[in-house]
mmCIF file of N, CA and C in Angstrom:
data_model
loop_
_atom_site.group_PDB
_atom_site.id
_atom_site.type_symbol
_atom_site.label_atom_id
_atom_site.label_comp_id
_atom_site.label_asym_id
_atom_site.label_seq_id
_atom_site.Cartn_x
_atom_site.Cartn_y
_atom_site.Cartn_z
ATOM 1 N N MET L 1 2.805 15.069 23.919
ATOM 2 C CA MET L 1 2.078 14.316 22.877
ATOM 3 C C MET L 1 0.975 15.216 22.324
ATOM 4 N N SER L 2 1.090 15.518 21.050
ATOM 5 C CA SER L 2 0.098 16.414 20.444
ATOM 6 C C SER L 2 -1.171 15.645 20.102
ATOM 7 N N PRO L 3 -2.305 16.350 20.035
ATOM 8 C CA PRO L 3 -3.567 15.657 19.702
ATOM 9 C C PRO L 3 -3.585 15.110 18.281
ATOM 10 N N LEU L 4 -2.666 15.581 17.434
ATOM 11 C CA LEU L 4 -2.657 15.116 16.043
ATOM 12 C C LEU L 4 -1.773 13.888 15.843
ATOM 13 N N ALA L 5 -1.092 13.442 16.899
ATOM 14 C CA ALA L 5 -0.186 12.301 16.757
ATOM 15 C C ALA L 5 -0.901 11.046 16.262
ATOM 16 N N PRO L 6 -2.064 10.667 16.831
ATOM 17 C CA PRO L 6 -2.752 9.467 16.319
ATOM 18 C C PRO L 6 -3.144 9.616 14.856
ATOM 19 N N LEU L 7 -3.486 10.831 14.439
ATOM 20 C CA LEU L 7 -3.865 11.053 13.038
ATOM 21 C C LEU L 7 -2.667 10.825 12.122
ATOM 22 N N ALA L 8 -1.489 11.317 12.551
ATOM 23 C CA ALA L 8 -0.281 11.133 11.751
ATOM 24 C C ALA L 8 0.067 9.650 11.655
ATOM 25 N N ILE L 9 -0.076 8.925 12.772
ATOM 26 C CA ILE L 9 0.236 7.490 12.769
ATOM 27 C C ILE L 9 -0.718 6.748 11.826
ATOM 28 N N SER L 10 -2.004 7.075 11.897
ATOM 29 C CA SER L 10 -2.967 6.391 11.033
ATOM 30 C C SER L 10 -2.721 6.747 9.569
ATOM 31 N N ALA L 11 -2.263 7.980 9.302
ATOM 32 C CA ALA L 11 -1.964 8.373 7.925
ATOM 33 C C ALA L 11 -0.784 7.562 7.394
ATOM 34 N N GLU L 12 0.238 7.379 8.239
ATOM 35 C CA GLU L 12 1.385 6.575 7.809
ATOM 36 C C GLU L 12 0.962 5.137 7.553
ATOM 37 N N ASN L 13 0.095 4.613 8.408
ATOM 38 C CA ASN L 13 -0.393 3.247 8.216
ATOM 39 C C ASN L 13 -1.181 3.141 6.918
ATOM 40 N N ALA L 14 -1.973 4.171 6.606
ATOM 41 C CA ALA L 14 -2.764 4.154 5.376
ATOM 42 C C ALA L 14 -1.845 4.168 4.160
ATOM 43 N N VAL L 15 -0.772 4.969 4.231
ATOM 44 C CA VAL L 15 0.177 5.013 3.108
ATOM 45 C C VAL L 15 0.854 3.659 2.937
ATOM 46 N N GLY L 16 1.275 3.072 4.052
ATOM 47 C CA GLY L 16 1.923 1.763 3.985
ATOM 48 C C GLY L 16 0.983 0.706 3.425
ATOM 49 N N LEU L 17 -0.276 0.763 3.854
ATOM 50 C CA LEU L 17 -1.260 -0.203 3.359
ATOM 51 C C LEU L 17 -1.502 0.007 1.866
ATOM 52 N N GLY L 18 -1.562 1.257 1.440
ATOM 53 C CA GLY L 18 -1.766 1.554 0.018
ATOM 54 C C GLY L 18 -0.623 1.015 -0.830
ATOM 55 N N VAL L 19 0.610 1.223 -0.354
ATOM 56 C CA VAL L 19 1.775 0.719 -1.092
ATOM 57 C C VAL L 19 1.735 -0.800 -1.163
ATOM 58 N N ALA L 20 1.379 -1.441 -0.054
ATOM 59 C CA ALA L 20 1.308 -2.902 -0.025
ATOM 60 C C ALA L 20 0.250 -3.408 -1.002
ATOM 61 N N LEU L 21 -0.891 -2.708 -1.068
ATOM 62 C CA LEU L 21 -1.957 -3.132 -1.983
ATOM 63 C C LEU L 21 -1.523 -2.973 -3.434
ATOM 64 N N VAL L 22 -0.818 -1.879 -3.740
ATOM 65 C CA VAL L 22 -0.345 -1.664 -5.115
ATOM 66 C C VAL L 22 0.645 -2.755 -5.508
ATOM 67 N N LEU L 23 1.574 -3.068 -4.602
ATOM 68 C CA LEU L 23 2.550 -4.116 -4.900
ATOM 69 C C LEU L 23 1.865 -5.466 -5.069
ATOM 70 N N LEU L 24 0.878 -5.738 -4.223
ATOM 71 C CA LEU L 24 0.153 -7.004 -4.321
ATOM 72 C C LEU L 24 -0.591 -7.088 -5.649
ATOM 73 N N ALA L 25 -1.233 -5.994 -6.050
ATOM 74 C CA ALA L 25 -1.960 -5.975 -7.320
ATOM 75 C C ALA L 25 -0.990 -6.184 -8.484
ATOM 76 N N PHE L 26 0.201 -5.569 -8.392
ATOM 77 C CA PHE L 26 1.195 -5.726 -9.457
ATOM 78 C C PHE L 26 1.642 -7.179 -9.574
ATOM 79 N N VAL L 27 1.879 -7.822 -8.429
ATOM 80 C CA VAL L 27 2.305 -9.229 -8.439
ATOM 81 C C VAL L 27 1.207 -10.112 -9.013
ATOM 82 N N VAL L 28 -0.044 -9.858 -8.632
ATOM 83 C CA VAL L 28 -1.156 -10.660 -9.147
ATOM 84 C C VAL L 28 -1.267 -10.499 -10.662
ATOM 85 N N CYS L 29 -1.137 -9.257 -11.143
ATOM 86 C CA CYS L 29 -1.211 -9.025 -12.593
ATOM 87 C C CYS L 29 -0.050 -9.719 -13.300
ATOM 88 N N ALA L 30 1.137 -9.677 -12.700
ATOM 89 C CA ALA L 30 2.300 -10.320 -13.313
ATOM 90 C C ALA L 30 2.100 -11.829 -13.392
ATOM 91 N N LEU L 31 1.439 -12.402 -12.389
ATOM 92 C CA LEU L 31 1.197 -13.844 -12.405
ATOM 93 C C LEU L 31 0.093 -14.214 -13.392
ATOM 94 N N LEU L 32 -0.927 -13.361 -13.492
ATOM 95 C CA LEU L 32 -2.061 -13.671 -14.367
ATOM 96 C C LEU L 32 -1.746 -13.365 -15.833
ATOM 97 N N PHE L 33 -0.969 -12.293 -16.055
ATOM 98 C CA PHE L 33 -0.685 -11.876 -17.432
ATOM 99 C C PHE L 33 0.825 -11.749 -17.637
ATOM 100 N N PRO L 34 1.554 -12.874 -17.619
ATOM 101 C CA PRO L 34 3.025 -12.792 -17.732
ATOM 102 C C PRO L 34 3.484 -12.247 -19.076
ATOM 103 N N GLU L 35 2.653 -12.340 -20.098
ATOM 104 C CA GLU L 35 3.080 -11.856 -21.413
ATOM 105 C C GLU L 35 3.144 -10.333 -21.468
ATOM 106 N N ARG L 36 2.538 -9.660 -20.490
ATOM 107 C CA ARG L 36 2.571 -8.191 -20.483
ATOM 108 C C ARG L 36 3.789 -7.646 -19.751
ATOM 109 N N PHE L 37 4.573 -8.525 -19.101
ATOM 110 C CA PHE L 37 5.704 -8.031 -18.314
ATOM 111 C C PHE L 37 7.025 -8.575 -18.864
#
């Protein structure tokens, strides 16, 4: 187990969280402004 393993795991979690936030923001915008989609 390398010392960088926890860093890699947290980086993957950050990427996953970022993608989830972008998708959530897109859904909220689609619901609030349906005429733009």
